[in-house]
PDB file of C-alpha atoms and ligand atoms in Angstrom:
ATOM      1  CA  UNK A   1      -7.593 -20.199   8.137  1.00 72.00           C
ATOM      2  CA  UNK A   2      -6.247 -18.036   5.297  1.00 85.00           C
ATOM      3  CA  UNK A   3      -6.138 -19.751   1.633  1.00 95.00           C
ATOM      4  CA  UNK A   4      -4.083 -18.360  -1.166  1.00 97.00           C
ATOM      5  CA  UNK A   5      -6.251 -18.246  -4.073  1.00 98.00           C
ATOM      6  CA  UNK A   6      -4.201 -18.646  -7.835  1.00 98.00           C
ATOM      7  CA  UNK A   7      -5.890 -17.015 -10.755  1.00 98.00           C
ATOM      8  CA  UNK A   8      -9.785 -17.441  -8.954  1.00 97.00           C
ATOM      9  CA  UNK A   9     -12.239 -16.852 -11.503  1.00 93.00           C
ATOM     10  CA  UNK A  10     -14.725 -15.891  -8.757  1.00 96.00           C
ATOM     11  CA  UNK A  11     -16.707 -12.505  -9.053  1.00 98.00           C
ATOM     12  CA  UNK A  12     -15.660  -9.686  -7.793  1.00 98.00           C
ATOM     13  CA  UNK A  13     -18.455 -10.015  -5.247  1.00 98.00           C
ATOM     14  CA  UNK A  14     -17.193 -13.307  -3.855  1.00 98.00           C
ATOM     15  CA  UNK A  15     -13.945 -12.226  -3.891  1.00 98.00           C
ATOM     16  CA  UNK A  16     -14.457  -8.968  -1.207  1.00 98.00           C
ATOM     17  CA  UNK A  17     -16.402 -11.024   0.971  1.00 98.00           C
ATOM     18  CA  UNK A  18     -13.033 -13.565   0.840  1.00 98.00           C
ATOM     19  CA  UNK A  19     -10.824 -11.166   1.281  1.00 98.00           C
ATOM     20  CA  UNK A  20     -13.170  -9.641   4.035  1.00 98.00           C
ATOM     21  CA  UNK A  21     -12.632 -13.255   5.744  1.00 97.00           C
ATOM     22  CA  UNK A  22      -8.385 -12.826   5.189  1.00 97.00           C
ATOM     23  CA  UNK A  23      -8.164 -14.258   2.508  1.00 98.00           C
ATOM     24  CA  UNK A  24      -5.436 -13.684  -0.027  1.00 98.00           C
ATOM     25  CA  UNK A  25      -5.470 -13.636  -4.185  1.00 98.00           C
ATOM     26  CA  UNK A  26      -2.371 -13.705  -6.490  1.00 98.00           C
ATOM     27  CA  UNK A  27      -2.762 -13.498  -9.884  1.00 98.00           C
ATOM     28  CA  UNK A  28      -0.593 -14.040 -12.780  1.00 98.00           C
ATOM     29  CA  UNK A  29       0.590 -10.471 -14.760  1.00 98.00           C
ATOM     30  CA  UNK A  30      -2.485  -8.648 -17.376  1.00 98.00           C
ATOM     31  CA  UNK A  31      -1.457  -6.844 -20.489  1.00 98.00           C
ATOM     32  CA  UNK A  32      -2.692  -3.857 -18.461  1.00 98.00           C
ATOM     33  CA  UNK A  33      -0.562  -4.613 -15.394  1.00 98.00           C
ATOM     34  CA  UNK A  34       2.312  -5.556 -17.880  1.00 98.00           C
ATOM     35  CA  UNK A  35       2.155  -2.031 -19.684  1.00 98.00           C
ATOM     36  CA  UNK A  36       2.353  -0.260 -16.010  1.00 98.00           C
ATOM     37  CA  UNK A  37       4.753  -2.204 -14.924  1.00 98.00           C
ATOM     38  CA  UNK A  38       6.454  -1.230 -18.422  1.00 98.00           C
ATOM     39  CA  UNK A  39       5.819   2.738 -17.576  1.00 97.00           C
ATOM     40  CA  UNK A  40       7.168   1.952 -14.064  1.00 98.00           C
ATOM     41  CA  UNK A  41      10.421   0.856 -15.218  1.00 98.00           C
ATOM     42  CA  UNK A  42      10.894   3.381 -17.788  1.00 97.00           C
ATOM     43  CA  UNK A  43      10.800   6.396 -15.292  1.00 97.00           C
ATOM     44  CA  UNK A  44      12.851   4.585 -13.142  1.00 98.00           C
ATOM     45  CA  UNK A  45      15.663   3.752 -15.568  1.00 98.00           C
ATOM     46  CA  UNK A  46      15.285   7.496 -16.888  1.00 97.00           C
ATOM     47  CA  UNK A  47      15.434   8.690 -13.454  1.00 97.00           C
ATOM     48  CA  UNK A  48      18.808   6.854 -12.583  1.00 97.00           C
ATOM     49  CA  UNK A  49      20.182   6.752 -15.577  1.00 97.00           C
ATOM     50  CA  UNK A  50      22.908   5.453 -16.604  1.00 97.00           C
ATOM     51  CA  UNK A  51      22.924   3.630 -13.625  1.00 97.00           C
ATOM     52  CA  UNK A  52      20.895   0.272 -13.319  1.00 97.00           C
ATOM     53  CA  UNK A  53      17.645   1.233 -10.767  1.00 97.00           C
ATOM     54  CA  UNK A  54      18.066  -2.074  -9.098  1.00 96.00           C
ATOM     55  CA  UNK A  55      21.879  -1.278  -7.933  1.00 96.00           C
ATOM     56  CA  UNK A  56      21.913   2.553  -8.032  1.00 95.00           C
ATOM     57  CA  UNK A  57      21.779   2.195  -4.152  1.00 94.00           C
ATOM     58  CA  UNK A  58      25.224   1.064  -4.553  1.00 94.00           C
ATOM     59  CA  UNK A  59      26.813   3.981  -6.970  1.00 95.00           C
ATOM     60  CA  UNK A  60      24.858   6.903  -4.991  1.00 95.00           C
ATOM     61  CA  UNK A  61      25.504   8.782  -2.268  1.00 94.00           C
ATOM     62  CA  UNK A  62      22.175   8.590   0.008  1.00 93.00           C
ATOM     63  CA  UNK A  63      21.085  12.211  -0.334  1.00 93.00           C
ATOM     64  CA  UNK A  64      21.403  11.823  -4.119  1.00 94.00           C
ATOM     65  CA  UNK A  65      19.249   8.688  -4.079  1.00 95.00           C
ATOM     66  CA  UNK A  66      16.823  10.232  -2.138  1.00 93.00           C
ATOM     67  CA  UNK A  67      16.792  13.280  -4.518  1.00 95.00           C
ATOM     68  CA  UNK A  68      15.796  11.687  -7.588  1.00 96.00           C
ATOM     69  CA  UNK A  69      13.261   9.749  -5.924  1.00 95.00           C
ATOM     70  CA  UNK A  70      12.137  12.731  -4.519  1.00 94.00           C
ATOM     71  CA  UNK A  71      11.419  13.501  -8.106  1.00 96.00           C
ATOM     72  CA  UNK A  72      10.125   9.998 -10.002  1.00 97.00           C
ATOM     73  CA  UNK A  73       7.511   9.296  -6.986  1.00 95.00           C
ATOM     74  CA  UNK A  74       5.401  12.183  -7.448  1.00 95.00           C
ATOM     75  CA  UNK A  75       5.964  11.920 -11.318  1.00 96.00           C
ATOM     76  CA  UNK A  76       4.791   8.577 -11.679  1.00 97.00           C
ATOM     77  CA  UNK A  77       1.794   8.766  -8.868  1.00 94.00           C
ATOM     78  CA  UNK A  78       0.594  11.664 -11.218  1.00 93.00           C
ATOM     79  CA  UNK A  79       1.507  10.192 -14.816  1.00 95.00           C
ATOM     80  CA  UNK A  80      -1.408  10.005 -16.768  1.00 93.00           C
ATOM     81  CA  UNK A  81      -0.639   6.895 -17.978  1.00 94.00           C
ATOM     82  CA  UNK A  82      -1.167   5.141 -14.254  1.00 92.00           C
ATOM     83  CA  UNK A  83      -4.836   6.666 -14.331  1.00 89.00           C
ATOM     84  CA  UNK A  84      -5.679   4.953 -17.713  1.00 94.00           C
ATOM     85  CA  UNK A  85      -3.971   1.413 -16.776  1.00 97.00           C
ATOM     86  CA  UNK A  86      -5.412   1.338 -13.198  1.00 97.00           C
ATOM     87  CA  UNK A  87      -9.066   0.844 -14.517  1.00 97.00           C
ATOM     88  CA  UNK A  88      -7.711  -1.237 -17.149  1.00 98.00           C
ATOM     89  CA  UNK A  89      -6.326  -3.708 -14.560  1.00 98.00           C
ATOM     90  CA  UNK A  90      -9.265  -3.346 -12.210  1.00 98.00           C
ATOM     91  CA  UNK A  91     -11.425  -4.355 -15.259  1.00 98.00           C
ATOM     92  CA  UNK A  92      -9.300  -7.637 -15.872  1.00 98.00           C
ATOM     93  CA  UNK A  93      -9.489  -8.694 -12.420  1.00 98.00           C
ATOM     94  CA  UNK A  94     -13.364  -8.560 -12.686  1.00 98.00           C
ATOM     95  CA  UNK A  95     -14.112  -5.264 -11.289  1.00 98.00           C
ATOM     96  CA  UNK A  96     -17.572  -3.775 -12.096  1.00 98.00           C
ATOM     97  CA  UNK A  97     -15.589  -0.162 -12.818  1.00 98.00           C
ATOM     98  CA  UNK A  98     -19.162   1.833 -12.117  1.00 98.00           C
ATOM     99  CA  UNK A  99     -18.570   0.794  -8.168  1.00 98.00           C
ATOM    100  CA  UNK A 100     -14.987   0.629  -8.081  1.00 98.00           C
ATOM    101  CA  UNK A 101     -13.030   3.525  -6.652  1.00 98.00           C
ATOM    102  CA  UNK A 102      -9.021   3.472  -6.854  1.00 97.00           C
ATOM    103  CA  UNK A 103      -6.420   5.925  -5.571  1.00 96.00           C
ATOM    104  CA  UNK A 104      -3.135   6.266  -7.284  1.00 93.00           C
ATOM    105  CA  UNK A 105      -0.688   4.256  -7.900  1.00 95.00           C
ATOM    106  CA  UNK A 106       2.149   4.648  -5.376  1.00 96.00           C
ATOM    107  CA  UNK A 107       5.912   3.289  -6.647  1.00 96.00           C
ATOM    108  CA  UNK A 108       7.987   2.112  -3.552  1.00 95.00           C
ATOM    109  CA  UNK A 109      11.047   1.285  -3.125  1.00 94.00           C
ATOM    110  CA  UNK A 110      12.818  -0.986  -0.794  1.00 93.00           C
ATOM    111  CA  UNK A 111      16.383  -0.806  -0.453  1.00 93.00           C
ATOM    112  CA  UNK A 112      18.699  -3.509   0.154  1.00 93.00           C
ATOM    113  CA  UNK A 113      21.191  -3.645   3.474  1.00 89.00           C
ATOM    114  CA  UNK A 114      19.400  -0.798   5.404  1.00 89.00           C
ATOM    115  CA  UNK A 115      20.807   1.495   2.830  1.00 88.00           C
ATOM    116  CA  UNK A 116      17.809   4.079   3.005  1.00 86.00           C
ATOM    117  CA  UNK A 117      14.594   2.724   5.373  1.00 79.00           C
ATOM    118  CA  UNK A 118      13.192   5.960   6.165  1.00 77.00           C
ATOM    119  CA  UNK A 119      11.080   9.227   4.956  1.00 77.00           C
ATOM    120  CA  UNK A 120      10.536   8.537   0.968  1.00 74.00           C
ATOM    121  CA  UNK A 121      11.491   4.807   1.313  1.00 70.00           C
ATOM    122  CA  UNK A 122       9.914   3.966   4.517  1.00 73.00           C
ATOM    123  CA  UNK A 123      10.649   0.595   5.413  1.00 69.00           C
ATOM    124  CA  UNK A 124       7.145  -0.692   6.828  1.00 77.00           C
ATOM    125  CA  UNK A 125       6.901  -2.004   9.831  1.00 90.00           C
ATOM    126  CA  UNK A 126       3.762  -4.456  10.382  1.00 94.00           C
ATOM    127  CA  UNK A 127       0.455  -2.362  10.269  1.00 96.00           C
ATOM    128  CA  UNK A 128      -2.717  -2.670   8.923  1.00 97.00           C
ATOM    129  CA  UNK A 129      -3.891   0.056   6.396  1.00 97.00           C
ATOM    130  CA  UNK A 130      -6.682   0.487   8.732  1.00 98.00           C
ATOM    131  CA  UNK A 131      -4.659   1.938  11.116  1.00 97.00           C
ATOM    132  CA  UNK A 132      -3.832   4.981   8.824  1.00 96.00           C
ATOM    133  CA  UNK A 133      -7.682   5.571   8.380  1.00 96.00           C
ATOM    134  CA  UNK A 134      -8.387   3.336   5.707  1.00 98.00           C
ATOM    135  CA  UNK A 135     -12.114   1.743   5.802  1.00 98.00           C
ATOM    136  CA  UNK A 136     -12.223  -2.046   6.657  1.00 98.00           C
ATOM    137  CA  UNK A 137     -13.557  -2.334   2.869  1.00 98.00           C
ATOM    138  CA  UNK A 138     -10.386  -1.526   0.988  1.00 98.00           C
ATOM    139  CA  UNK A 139      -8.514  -3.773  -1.321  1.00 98.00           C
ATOM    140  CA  UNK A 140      -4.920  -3.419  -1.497  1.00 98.00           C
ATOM    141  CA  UNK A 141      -3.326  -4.290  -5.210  1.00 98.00           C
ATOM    142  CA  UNK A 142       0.872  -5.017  -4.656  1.00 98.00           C
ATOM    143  CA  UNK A 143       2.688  -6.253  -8.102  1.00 98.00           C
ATOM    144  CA  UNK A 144       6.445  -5.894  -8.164  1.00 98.00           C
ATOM    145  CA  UNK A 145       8.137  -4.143 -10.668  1.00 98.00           C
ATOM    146  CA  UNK A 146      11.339  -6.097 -11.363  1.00 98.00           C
ATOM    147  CA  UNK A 147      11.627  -9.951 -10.350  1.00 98.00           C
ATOM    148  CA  UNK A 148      11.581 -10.237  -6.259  1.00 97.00           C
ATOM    149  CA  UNK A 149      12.502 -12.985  -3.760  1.00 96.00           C
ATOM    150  CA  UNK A 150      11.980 -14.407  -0.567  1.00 96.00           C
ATOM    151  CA  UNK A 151      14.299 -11.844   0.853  1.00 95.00           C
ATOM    152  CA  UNK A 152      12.989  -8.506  -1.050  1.00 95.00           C
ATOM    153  CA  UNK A 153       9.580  -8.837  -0.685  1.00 96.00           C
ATOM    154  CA  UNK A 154       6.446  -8.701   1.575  1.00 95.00           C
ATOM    155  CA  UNK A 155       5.541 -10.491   4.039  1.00 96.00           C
ATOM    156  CA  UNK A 156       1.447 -11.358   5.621  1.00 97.00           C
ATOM    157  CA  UNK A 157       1.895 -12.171   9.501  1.00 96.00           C
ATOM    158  CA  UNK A 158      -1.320 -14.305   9.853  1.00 94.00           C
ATOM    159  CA  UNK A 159      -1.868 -15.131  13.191  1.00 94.00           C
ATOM    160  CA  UNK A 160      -3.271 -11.275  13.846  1.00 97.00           C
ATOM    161  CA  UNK A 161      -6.032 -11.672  10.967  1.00 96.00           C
ATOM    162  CA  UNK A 162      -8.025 -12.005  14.155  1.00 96.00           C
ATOM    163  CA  UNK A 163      -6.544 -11.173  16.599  1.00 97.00           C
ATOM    164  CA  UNK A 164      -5.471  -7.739  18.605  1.00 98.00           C
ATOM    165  CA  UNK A 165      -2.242  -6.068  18.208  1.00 97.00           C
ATOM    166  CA  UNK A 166      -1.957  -3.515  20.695  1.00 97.00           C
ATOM    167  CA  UNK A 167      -0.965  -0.634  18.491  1.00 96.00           C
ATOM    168  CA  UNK A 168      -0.875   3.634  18.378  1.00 95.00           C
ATOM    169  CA  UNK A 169      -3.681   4.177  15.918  1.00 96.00           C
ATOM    170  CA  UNK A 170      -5.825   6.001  18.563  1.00 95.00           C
ATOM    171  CA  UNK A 171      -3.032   9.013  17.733  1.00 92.00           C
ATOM    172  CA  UNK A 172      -3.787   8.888  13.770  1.00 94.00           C
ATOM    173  CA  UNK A 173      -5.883  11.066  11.666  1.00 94.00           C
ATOM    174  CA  UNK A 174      -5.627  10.833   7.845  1.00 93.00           C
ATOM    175  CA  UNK A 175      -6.286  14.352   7.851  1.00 92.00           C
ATOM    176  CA  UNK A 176      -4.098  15.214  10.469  1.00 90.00           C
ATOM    177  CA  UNK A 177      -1.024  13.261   8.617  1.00 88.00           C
ATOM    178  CA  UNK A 178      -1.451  14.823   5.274  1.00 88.00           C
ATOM    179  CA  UNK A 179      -1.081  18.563   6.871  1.00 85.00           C
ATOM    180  CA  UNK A 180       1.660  17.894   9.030  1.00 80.00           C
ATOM    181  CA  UNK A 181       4.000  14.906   7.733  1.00 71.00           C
ATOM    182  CA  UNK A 182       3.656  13.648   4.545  1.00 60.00           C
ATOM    183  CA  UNK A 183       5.382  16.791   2.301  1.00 60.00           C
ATOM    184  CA  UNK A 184       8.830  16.093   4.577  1.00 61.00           C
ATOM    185  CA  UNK A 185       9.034  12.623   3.968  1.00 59.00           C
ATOM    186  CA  UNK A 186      12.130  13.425   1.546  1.00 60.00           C
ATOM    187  CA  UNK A 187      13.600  15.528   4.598  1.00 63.00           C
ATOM    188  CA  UNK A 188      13.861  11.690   6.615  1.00 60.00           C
ATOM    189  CA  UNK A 189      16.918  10.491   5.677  1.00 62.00           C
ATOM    190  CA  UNK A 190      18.700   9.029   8.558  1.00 58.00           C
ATOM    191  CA  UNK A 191      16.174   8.338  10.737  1.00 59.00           C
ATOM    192  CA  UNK A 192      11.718   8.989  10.448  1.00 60.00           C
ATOM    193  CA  UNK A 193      10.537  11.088  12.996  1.00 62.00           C
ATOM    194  CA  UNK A 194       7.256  11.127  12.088  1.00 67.00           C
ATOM    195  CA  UNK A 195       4.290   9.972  14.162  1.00 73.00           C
ATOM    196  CA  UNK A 196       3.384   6.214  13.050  1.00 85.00           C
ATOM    197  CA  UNK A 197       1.032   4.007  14.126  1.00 92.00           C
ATOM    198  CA  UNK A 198       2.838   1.308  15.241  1.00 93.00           C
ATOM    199  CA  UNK A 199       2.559  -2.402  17.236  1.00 95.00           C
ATOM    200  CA  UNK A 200       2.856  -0.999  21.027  1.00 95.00           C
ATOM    201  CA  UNK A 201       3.853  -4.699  22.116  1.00 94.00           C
ATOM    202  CA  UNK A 202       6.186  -7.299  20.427  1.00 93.00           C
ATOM    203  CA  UNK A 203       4.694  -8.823  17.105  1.00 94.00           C
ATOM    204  CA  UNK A 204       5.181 -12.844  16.507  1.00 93.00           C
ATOM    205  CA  UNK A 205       6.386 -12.070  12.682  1.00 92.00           C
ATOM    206  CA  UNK A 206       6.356 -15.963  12.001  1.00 92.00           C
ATOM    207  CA  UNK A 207       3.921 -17.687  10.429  1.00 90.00           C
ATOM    208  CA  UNK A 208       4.280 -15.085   7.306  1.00 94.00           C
ATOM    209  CA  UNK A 209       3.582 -15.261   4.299  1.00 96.00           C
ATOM    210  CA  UNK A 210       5.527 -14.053   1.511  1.00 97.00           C
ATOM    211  CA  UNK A 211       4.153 -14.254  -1.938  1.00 98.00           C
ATOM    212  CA  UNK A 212       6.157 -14.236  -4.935  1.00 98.00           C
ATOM    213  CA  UNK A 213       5.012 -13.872  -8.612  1.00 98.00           C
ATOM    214  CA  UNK A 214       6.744 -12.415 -11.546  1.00 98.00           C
ATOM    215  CA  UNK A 215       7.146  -8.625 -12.290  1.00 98.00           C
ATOM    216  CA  UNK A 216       2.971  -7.259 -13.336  1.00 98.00           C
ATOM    217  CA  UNK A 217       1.852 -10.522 -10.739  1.00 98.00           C
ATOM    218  CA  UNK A 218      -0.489  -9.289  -8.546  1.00 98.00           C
ATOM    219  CA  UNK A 219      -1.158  -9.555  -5.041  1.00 98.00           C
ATOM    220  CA  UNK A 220      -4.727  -8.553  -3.998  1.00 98.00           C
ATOM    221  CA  UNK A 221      -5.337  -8.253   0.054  1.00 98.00           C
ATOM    222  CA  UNK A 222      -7.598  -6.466   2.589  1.00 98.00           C
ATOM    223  CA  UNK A 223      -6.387  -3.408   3.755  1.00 98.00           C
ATOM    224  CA  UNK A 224      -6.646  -4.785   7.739  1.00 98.00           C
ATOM    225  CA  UNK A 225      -4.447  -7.359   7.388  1.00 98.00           C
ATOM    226  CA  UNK A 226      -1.310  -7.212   9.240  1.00 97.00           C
ATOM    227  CA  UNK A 227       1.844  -6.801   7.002  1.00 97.00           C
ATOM    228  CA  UNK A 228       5.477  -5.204   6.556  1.00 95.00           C
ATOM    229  CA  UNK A 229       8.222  -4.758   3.927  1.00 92.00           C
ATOM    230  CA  UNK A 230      10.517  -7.662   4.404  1.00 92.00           C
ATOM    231  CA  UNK A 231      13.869  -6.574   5.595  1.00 92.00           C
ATOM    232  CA  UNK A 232      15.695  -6.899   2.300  1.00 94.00           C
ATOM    233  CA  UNK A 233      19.091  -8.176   2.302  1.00 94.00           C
ATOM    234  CA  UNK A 234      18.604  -9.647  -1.225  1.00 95.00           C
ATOM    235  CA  UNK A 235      21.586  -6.963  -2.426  1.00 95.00           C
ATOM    236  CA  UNK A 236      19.330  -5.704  -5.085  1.00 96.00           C
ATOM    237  CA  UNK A 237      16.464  -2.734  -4.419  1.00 96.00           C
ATOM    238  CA  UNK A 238      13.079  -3.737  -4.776  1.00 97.00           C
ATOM    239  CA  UNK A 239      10.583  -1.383  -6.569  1.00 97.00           C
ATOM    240  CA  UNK A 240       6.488  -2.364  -6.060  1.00 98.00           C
ATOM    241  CA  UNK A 241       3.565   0.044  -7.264  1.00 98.00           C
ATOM    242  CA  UNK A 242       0.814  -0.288  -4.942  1.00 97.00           C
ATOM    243  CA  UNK A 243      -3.059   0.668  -5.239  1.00 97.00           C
ATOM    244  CA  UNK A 244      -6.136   0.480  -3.250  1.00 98.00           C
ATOM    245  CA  UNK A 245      -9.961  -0.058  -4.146  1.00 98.00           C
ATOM    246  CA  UNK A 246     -13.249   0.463  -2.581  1.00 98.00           C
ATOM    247  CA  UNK A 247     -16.513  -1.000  -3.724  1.00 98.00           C
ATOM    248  CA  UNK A 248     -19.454   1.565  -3.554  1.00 98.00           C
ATOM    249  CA  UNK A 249     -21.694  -1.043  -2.193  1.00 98.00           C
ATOM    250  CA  UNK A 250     -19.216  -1.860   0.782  1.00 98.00           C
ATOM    251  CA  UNK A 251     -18.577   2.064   1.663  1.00 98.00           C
ATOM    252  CA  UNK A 252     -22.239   2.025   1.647  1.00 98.00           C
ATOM    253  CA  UNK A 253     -23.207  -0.933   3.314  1.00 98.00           C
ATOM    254  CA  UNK A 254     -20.487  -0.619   6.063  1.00 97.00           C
ATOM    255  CA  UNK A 255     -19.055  -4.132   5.076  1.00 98.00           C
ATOM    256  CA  UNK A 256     -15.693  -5.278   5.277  1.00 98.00           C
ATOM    257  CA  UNK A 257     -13.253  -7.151   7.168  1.00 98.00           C
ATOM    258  CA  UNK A 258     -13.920  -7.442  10.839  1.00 98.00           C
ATOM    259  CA  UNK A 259     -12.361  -4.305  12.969  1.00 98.00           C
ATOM    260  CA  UNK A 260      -9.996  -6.057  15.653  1.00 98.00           C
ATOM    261  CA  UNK A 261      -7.567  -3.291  16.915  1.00 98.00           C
ATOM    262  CA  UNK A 262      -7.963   0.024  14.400  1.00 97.00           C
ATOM    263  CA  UNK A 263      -8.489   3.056  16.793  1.00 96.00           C
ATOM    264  CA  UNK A 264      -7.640   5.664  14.273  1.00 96.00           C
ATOM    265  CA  UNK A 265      -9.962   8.732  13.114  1.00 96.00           C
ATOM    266  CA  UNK A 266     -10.297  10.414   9.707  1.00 96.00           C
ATOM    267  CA  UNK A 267     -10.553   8.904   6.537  1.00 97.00           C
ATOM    268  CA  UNK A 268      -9.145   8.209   3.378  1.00 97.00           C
ATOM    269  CA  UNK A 269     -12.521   7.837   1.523  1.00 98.00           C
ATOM    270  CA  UNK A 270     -12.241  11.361   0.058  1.00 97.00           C
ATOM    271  CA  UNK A 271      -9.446   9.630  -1.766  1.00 96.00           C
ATOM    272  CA  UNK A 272     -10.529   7.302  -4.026  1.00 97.00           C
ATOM    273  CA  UNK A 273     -11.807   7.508  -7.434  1.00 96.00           C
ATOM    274  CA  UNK A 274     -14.451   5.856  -9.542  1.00 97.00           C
ATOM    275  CA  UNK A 275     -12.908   3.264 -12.391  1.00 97.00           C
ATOM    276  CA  UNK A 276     -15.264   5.083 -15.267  1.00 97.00           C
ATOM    277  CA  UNK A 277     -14.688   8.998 -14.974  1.00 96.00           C
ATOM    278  CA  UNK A 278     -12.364   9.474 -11.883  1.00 95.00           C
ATOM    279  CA  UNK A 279     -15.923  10.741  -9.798  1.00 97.00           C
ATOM    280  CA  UNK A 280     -14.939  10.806  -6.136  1.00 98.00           C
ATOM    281  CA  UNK A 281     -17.416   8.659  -3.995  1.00 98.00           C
ATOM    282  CA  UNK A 282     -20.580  10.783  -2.688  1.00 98.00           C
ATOM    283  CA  UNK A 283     -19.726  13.440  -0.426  1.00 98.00           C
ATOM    284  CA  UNK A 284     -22.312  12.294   2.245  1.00 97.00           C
ATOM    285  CA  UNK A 285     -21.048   8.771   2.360  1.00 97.00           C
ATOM    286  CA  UNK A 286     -17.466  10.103   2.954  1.00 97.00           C
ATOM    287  CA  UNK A 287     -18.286  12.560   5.609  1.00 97.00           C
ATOM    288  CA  UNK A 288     -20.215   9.428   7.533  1.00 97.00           C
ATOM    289  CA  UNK A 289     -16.554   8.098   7.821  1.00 97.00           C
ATOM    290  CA  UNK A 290     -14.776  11.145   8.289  1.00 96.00           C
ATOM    291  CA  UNK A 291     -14.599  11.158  12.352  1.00 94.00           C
ATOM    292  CA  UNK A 292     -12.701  13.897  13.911  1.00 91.00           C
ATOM    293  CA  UNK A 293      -9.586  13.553  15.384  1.00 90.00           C
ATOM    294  CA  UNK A 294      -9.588  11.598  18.798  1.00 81.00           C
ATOM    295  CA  UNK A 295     -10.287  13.619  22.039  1.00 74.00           C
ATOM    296  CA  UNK A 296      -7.016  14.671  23.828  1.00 60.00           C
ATOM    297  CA  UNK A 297      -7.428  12.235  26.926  1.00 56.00           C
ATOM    298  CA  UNK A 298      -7.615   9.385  24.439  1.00 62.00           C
ATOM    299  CA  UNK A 299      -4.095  10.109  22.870  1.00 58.00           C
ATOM    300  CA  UNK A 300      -1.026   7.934  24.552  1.00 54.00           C
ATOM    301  CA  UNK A 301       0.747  11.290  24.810  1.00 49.00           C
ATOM    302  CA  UNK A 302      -1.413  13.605  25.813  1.00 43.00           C
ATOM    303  CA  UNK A 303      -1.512  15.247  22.798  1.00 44.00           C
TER     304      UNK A 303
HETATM  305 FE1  FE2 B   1       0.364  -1.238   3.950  1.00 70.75          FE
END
């Protein structure tokens, strides 16, 4: 069963042991989410200027799209703006910021009519965050930017909550990625050659969910469920900022949502950082989930 919780007032406490159990939270926009959402669209509209952001897709040769957001992503993931509003928003939702942990921000972007799906607008296919080395205790923030739809969107495909999806994430290690892929995603234009974890047998999309809420609405989820960028065909390019949290308690306790298919080694816990002075979490606790890469005879190719 998987509720959809509007606006819960429950602690922070209850709410990670819900979303632990798949359960999903949307909630309304904060004057902290509001102001980032505010910063977000600023860049943007400076960065494809005069052009609207939403239709740029449209006026812009591909490479040129890609260029300048080649140059906003990085500039808003590192604004010091996002660092101030993060906590802000972390403490409206309820978070006790002295056992939170964020990372930062990311701003995506998801064109419309298979404009640009690869490299620096990577079109999603269903995963799980815990197959790119995320623990089974992070808490994934979404909030759209502009206004979104049906058809620009997200969607949840909840029949795998609990349930196995065979999948490649015995191939993927965090650390792995960030040496080898992630500074060419601008070079995947056309096609995105890099090494994924992805479903290794066909995925029932339907039932999904898509939630929709207005632009600084927020969509709070557990990192292991299963979930993809919609195709969008809406005819208007959607822009999200994402986040993710971990609860000190959690990384310490090894709680979370149950593991069903993540094979992947690594971690992102050396990531995250604490909602009161931007501490990372204690080095011991992130080398406990730091496992090395998986042994050659375990990887589908050989590797
Ligand atoms: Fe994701």
């Amino acid at each position: 069963m998987n509720a959809v919780y509007l606006d819960a007032k429950m602690s922070d406490d209850a709410r990670r042991r819900a979303l632990y159990d798949g359960q999903l939270f949307l909630y309304s926009p904060t004057p902290a989410s509001l102001e980032l959402v505010r910063v977000a669209r600023q860049m943007t509209e400076e960065a494809f200027a005069p052009l609207a952001p939403e239709a740029a897709q449209f006026s812009l040769p591909v490479e040129k799209y890609v260029e300048v957001l080649a140059a906003l992503k990085p500039k808003f993931i590192h604004h010091p703006r996002c660092k101030e509003l993060l906590p802000r928003i972390l403490g409206e939702l309820g978070c006790d910021l002295t056992k939170t942990y964020f990372d930062v921000p990311r701003l995506r972007t998801a064109t419309s009519d298979n404009y640009l799906t690869s490299g620096i607008a990577y079109a999603f296919h269903p995963h799980r965050d815990t197959w790119y080395s995320a623990p089974m205790c992070q808490v994934n923030f979404w909030m759209p930017v502009y206004d979104i739809e049906p058809d620009n969107s997200m969607a949840f495909h909840l029949r795998y909550w609990a349930r196995a999806v065979r999948n490649g994430s015995v191939d993927y290690n965090y650390a792995e990625w960030n040496r080898e892929s992630r500074q060419n995603a601008a070079q995947h234009i056309k096609t995105d050659t890099r090494r994924q974890p992805r479903p290794e047998e066909q995925v029932e999309l339907d039932p999904q969910v898509r939630l929709i809420c207005p632009p600084g609405g927020i969509i709070v989820f557990s990192g292991a469920h299963l979930h993809s960028t919609v195709p969008n065909t809406s005819g208007r390019t959607r822009y999200s900022i994402d986040f993710r949290t971990v609860h000190l308690d959690d990384v310490a306790g090894d709680a979370g949502a149950p593991n069903v298919d993540s094979a992947c080694t690594g971690t992102t816990m050396g990531d995250y950082l604490r909602g009161t002075d931007l501490a990372h979490l204690p080095a011991e606790l992130i080398a406990r989930y730091d496992t090395p890469p998986a042994a050659v005879g375990a990887r589908s190719d050989g590797r």
